[in-house]
Coordinates of C-alpha atoms in Angstrom, one line a residue:
X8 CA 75.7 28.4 -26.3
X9 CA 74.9 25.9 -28.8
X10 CA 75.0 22.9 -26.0
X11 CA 73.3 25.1 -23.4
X12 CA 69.9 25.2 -26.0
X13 CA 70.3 21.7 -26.5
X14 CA 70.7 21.2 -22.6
X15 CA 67.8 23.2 -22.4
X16 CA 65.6 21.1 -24.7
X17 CA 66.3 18.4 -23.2
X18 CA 65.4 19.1 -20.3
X19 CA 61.6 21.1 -21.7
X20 CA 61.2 17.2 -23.6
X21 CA 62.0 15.6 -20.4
X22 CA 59.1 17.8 -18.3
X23 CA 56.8 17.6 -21.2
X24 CA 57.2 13.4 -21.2
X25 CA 57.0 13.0 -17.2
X26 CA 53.6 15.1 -17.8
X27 CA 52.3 13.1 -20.7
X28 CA 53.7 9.7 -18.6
X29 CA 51.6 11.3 -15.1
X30 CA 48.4 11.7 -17.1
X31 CA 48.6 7.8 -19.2
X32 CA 49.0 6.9 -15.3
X33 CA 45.8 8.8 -14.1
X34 CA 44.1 7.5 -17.0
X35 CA 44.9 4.3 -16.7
X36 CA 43.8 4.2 -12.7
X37 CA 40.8 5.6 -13.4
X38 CA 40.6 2.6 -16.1
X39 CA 41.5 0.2 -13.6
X40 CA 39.1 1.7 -10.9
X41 CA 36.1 1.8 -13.4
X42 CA 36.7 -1.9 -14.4
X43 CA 37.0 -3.1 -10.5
X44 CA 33.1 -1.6 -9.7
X45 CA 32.2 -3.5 -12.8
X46 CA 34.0 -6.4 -11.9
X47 CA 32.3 -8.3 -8.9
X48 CA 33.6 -11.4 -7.0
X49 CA 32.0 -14.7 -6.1
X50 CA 33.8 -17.8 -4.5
X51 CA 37.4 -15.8 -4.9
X52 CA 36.5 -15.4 -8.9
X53 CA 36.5 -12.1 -10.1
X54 CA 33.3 -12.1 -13.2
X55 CA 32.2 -9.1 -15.1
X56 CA 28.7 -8.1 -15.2
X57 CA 26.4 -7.2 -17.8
X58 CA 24.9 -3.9 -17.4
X59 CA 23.8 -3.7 -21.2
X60 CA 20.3 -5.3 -20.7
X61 CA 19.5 -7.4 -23.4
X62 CA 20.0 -7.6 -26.1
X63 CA 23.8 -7.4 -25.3
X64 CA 25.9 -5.0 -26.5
X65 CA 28.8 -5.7 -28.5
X66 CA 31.3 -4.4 -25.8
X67 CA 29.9 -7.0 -23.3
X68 CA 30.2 -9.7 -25.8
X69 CA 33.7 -9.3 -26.5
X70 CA 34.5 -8.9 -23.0
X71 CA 32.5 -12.0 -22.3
X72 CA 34.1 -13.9 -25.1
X73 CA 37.4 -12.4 -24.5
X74 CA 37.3 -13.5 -20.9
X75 CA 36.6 -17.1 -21.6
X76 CA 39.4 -17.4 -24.3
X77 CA 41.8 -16.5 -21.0
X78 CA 40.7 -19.1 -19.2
X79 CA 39.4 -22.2 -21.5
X80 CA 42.6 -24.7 -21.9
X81 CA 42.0 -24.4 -25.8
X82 CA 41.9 -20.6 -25.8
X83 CA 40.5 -18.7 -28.9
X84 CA 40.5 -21.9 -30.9
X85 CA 37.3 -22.9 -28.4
X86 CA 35.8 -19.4 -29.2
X87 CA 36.5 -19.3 -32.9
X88 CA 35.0 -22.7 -33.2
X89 CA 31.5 -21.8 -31.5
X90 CA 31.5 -18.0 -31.7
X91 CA 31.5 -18.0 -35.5
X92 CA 29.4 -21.3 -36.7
X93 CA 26.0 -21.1 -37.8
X94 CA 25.2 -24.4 -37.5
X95 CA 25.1 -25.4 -33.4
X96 CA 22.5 -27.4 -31.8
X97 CA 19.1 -25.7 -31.0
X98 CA 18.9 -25.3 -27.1
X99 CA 15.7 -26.3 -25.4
X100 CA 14.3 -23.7 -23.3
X101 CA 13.4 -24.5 -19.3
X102 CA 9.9 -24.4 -18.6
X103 CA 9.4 -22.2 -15.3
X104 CA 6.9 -23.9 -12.7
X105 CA 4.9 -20.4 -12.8
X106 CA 1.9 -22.9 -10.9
X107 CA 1.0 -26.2 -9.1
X108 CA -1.3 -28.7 -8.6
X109 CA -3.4 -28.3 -5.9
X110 CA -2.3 -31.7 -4.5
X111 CA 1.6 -30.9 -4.7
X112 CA 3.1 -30.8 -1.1
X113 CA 5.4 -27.5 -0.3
X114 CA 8.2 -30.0 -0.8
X115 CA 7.5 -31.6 -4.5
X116 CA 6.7 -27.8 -5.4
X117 CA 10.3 -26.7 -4.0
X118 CA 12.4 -29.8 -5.7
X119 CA 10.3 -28.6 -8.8
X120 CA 11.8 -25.1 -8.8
X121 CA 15.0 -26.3 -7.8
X122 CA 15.3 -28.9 -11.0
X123 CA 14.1 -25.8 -13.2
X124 CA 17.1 -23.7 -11.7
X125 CA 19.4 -26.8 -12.5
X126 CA 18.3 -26.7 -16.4
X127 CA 19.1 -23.2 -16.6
X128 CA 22.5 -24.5 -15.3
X129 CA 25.3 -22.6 -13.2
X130 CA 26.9 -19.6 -15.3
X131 CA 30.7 -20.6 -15.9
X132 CA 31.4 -17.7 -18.8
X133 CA 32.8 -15.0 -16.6
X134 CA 29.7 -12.4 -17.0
X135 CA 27.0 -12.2 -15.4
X136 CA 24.1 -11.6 -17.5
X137 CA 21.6 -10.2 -15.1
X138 CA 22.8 -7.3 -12.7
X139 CA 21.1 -7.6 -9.2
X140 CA 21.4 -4.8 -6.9
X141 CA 20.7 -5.8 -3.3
X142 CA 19.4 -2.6 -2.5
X143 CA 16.8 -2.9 -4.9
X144 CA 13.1 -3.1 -3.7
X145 CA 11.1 -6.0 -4.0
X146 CA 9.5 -5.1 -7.5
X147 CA 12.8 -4.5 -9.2
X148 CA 14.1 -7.4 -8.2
X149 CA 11.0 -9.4 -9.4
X150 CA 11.4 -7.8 -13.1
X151 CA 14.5 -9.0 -13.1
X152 CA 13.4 -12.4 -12.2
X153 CA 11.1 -12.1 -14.6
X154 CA 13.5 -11.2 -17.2
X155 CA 15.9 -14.3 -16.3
X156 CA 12.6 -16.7 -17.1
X157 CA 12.6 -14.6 -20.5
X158 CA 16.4 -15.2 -21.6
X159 CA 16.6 -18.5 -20.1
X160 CA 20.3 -18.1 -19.7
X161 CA 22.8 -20.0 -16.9
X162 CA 22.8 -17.8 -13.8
X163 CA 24.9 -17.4 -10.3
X164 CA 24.1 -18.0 -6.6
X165 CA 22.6 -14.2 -6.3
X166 CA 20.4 -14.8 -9.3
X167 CA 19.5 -18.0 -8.5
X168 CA 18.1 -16.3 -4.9
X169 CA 16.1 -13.6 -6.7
X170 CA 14.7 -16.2 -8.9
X171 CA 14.0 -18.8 -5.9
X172 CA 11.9 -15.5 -4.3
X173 CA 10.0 -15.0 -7.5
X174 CA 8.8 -18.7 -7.9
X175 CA 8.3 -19.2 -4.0
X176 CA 5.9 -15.9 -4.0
X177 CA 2.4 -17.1 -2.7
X178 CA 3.2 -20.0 -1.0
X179 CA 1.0 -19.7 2.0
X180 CA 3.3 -20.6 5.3
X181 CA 6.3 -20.4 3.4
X182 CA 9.1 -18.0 4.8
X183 CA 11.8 -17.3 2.8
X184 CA 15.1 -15.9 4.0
X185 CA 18.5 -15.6 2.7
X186 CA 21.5 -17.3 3.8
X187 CA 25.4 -16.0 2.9
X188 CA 28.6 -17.6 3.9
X189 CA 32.1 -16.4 4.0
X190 CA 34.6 -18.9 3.7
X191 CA 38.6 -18.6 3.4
X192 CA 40.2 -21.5 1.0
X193 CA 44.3 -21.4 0.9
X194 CA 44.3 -18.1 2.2
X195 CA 41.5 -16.5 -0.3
X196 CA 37.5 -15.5 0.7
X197 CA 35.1 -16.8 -1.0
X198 CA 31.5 -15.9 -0.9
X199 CA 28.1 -17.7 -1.3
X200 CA 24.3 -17.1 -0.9
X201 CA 21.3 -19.0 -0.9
X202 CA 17.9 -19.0 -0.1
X203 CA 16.6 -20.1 3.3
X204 CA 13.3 -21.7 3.4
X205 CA 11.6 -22.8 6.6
X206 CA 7.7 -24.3 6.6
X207 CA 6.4 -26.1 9.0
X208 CA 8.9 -25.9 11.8
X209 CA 11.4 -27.7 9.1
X210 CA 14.3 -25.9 7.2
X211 CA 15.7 -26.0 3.5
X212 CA 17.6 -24.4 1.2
X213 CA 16.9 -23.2 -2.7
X214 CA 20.0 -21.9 -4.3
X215 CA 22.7 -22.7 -7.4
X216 CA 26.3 -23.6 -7.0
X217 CA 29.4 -25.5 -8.6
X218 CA 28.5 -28.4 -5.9
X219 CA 25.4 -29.9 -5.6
X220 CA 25.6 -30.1 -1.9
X221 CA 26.2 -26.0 -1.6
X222 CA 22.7 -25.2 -2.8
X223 CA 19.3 -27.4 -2.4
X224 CA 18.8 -28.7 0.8
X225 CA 15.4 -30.2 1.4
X226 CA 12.8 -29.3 4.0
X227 CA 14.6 -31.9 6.5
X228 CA 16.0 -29.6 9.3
X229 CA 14.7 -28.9 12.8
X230 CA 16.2 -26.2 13.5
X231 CA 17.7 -23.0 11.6
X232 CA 21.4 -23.9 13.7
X233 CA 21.1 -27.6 12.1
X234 CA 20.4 -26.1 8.3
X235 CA 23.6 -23.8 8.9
X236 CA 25.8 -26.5 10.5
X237 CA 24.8 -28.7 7.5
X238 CA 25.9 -26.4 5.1
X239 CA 29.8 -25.9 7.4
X240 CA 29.7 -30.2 6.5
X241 CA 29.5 -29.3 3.5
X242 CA 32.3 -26.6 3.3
X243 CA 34.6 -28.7 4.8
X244 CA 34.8 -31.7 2.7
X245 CA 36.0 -29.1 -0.1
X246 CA 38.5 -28.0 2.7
X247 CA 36.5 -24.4 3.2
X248 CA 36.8 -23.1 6.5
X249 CA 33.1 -20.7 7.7
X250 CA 34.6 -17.6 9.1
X251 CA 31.0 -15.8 9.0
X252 CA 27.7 -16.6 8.3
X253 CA 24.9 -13.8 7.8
X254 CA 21.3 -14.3 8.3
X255 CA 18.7 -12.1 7.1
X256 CA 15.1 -11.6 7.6
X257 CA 11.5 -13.0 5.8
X258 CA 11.3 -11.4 2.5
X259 CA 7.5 -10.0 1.4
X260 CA 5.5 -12.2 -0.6
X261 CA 3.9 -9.2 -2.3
X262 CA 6.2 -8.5 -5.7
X263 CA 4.9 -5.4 -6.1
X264 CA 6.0 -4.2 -2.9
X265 CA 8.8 -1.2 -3.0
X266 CA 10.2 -3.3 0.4
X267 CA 14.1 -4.1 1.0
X268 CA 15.8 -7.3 1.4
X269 CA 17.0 -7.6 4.9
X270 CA 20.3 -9.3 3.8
X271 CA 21.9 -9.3 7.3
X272 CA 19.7 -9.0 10.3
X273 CA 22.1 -11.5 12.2
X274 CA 25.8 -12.2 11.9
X275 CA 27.2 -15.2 13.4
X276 CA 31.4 -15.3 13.5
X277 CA 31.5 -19.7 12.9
X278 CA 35.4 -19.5 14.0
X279 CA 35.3 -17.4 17.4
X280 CA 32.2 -18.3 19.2
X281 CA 31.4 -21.4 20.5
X282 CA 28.9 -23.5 19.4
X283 CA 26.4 -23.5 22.5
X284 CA 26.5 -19.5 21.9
X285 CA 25.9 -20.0 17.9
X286 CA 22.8 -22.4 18.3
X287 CA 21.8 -20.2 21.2
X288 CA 21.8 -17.0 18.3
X289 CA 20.0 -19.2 15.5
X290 CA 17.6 -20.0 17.5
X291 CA 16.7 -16.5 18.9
X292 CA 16.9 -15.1 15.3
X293 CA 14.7 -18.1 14.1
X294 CA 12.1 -17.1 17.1
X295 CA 12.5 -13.5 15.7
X296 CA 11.3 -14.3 12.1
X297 CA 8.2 -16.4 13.2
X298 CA 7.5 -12.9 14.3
X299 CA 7.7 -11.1 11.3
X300 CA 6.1 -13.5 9.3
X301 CA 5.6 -12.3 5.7
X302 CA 3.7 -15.8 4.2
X303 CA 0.2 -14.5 5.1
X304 CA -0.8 -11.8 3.8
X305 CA -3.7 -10.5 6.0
X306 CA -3.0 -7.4 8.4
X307 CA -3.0 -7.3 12.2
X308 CA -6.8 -6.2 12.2
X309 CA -7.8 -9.5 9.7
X310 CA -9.6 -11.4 12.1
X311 CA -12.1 -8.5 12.6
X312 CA -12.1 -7.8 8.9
X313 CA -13.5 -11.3 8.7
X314 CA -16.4 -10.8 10.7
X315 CA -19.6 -9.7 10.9
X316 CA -20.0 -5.8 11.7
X317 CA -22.0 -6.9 15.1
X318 CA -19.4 -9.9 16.1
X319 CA -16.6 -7.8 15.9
X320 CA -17.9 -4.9 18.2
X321 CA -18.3 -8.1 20.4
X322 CA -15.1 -9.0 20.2
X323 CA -13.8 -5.7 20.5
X324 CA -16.0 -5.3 24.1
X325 CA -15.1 -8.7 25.2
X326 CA -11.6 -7.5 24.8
X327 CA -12.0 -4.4 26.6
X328 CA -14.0 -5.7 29.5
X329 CA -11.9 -8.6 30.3
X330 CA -8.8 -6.4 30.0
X331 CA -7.4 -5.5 33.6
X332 CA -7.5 -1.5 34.5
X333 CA -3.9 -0.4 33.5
X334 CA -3.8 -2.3 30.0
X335 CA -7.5 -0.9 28.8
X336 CA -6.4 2.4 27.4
X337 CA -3.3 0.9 25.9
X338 CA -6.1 -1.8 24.0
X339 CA -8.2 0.8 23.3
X340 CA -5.0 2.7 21.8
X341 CA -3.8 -0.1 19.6
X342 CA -7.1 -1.6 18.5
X343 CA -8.0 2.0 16.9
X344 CA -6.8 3.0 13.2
X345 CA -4.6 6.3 12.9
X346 CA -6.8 8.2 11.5
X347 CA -9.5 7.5 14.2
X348 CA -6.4 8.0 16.8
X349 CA -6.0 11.9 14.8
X350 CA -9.4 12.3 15.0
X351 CA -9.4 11.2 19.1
X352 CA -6.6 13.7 19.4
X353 CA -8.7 17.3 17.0
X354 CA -11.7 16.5 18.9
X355 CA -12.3 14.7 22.1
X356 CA -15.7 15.1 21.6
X357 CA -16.2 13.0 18.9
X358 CA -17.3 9.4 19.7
X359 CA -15.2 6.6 18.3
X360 CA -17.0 5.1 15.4
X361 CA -16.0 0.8 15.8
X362 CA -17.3 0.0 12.4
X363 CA -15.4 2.5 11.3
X364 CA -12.2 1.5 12.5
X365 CA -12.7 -2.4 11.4
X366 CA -13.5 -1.1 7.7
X367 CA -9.5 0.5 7.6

């Protein structure tokens, strides 16, 4: 009787441990799973972000600090000696090139925001400080450009493109577009993104990166297909092979605008097509952005905006009259506002007011 209670209780501690055991485990999952979405990768590195703001909270720090006593050769004597001294060099603060001389060309004005990215340095602590979220619109984005001029602290490849946009904002002709690479290096993917710049009919690159020669590349390029085949070069002296390279579309100069980045309007595979088809591609997606060019700001109906009330209703008759017979209606369609269009479509009997329709 006696061994059948203690057979008995046994076997209750037993059930009561593998349910205490089962429940650490789901705990500790969901630990893991919440650290992997804070944990983001970049060139086969997984870095923590910081989604404190500023100032940083003390769990961020740790982390930060805890992180780089992992992977510094001289551990937490490296972080003991610098976290806790009071008496470390003063760090001068980058000046952003918020504006130019008149007389700067595009190019001295892009090699000046590049050099200011390259004082702020590339981020090698293991936490991101700013958190950028791609599907942010436009004006979020830009506060958080902002806020990097602010802080002044080392930043990644997807900062430094936010912060490239930001600076670059304004620059009449200037299209920017972004430019991400997947690479695979001893059997691990690595990822990168820039900033495409094209003025001109010439192509560059803004950006930050451990190499030199993975970010800036000046307004030298012919061709979008030459910019990207530059930057495979590149990869391949640092034994990278491109498996995929995504190209996205012209990003709005207007940073209050609640637009998207277009991160990927084009996806070229580098390792199954051939180059004739790749270059082909580029250069159909290059023909595509000159046609949703966001560097001047004036609307489709800006050229009549410009003129006089009584030159534009020339225009606009000249236009009409010289029009053959099957494309007049479609002109008269496309030259009208929607509201005069609603207004067509209540009452046919209203006459179309031109002035009217030059003024929206």
């Amino acid at each position: 009787m006696v061994s059948l209670s203690c057979q008995q209780l046994i076997n209750t501690m037993k059930t009561y441990d593998n349910a205490c055991a089962d429940k650490m485990i789901r705990s500790a999952s969901k630990l893991v799973l919440a650290e992997k979405e804070e944990a983001h990768e970049e060139n086969g590195v997984l870095f923590w972000i910081n989604k404190s703001g500023f100032p940083i909270d003390d769990h961020t720090w740790d982390r930060m600090w805890e992180h780089a006593s992992k992977i510094h050769p001289q551990g937490h004597d490296i972080v003991c000696n610098i976290r806790h001294r009071s008496d470390l060099p003063q760090i001068p603060v980058p000046q952003a090139p918020l504006s130019f001389g008149v007389t700067l060309s595009v190019q001295e004005r892009l090699k000046k925001i590049q050099d200011y990215m390259n004082d702020l340095q590339y981020n090698h602590t293991g936490t991101q400080f700013y958190e950028i979220r791609k599907n942010r619109p436009i004006s979020g984005l830009m506060e958080s450009a902002r806020e990097m001029i602010r802080e002044a602290l080392p930043i990644k490849c997807l900062e430094a493109v936010i912060l490239g946009i930001f600076l670059t904002n304004g620059m009449m002709g200037v299209e920017r577009f972004t430019l991400s690479f997947k690479t695979v290096f001893n059997g691990h993917t690595h990822r990168h993104v820039v900033l495409g710049i094209s003025y001109g009919g010439q192509y560059g690159a803004l950006g930050m990166s451990r190499r030199t020669d993975l970010m800036y590349k000046p307004l030298e390029f012919k061709s979008l297909a030459d910019l990207i085949y530059d930057f495979e070069h590149c990869y391949k002296q640092y034994w990278h092979e491109v498996k995929k390279v995504k190209v996205g579309l012209p990003v709005i100069h207007d940073q209050h605008s609640y637009e998207v980045i277009n991160w990927k309007a084009l996806m070229v595979s580098m390792d199954k097509a051939s180059k004739k088809e790749i270059v082909r591609d580029l250069d159909s997606h290059a023909r595509r952005m000159k046609s949703f060019s966001k560097s001047w700001t004036s609307g489709p109906y800006s050229t009549l905006k410009m003129l006089s009330t009584a030159e534009s209703n020339k225009v606009v008759q000249a236009s009409v009259d010289t029009a053959p017979a099957k494309l007049r209606r479609a002109k008269s369609t496309l030259c009208q506002s929607p509201v005069a269009v609603r207004k067509k479509s209540t009452s046919s009997s209203v006459p179309l007011d031109i002035d009217y329709q030059i003024r929206i």
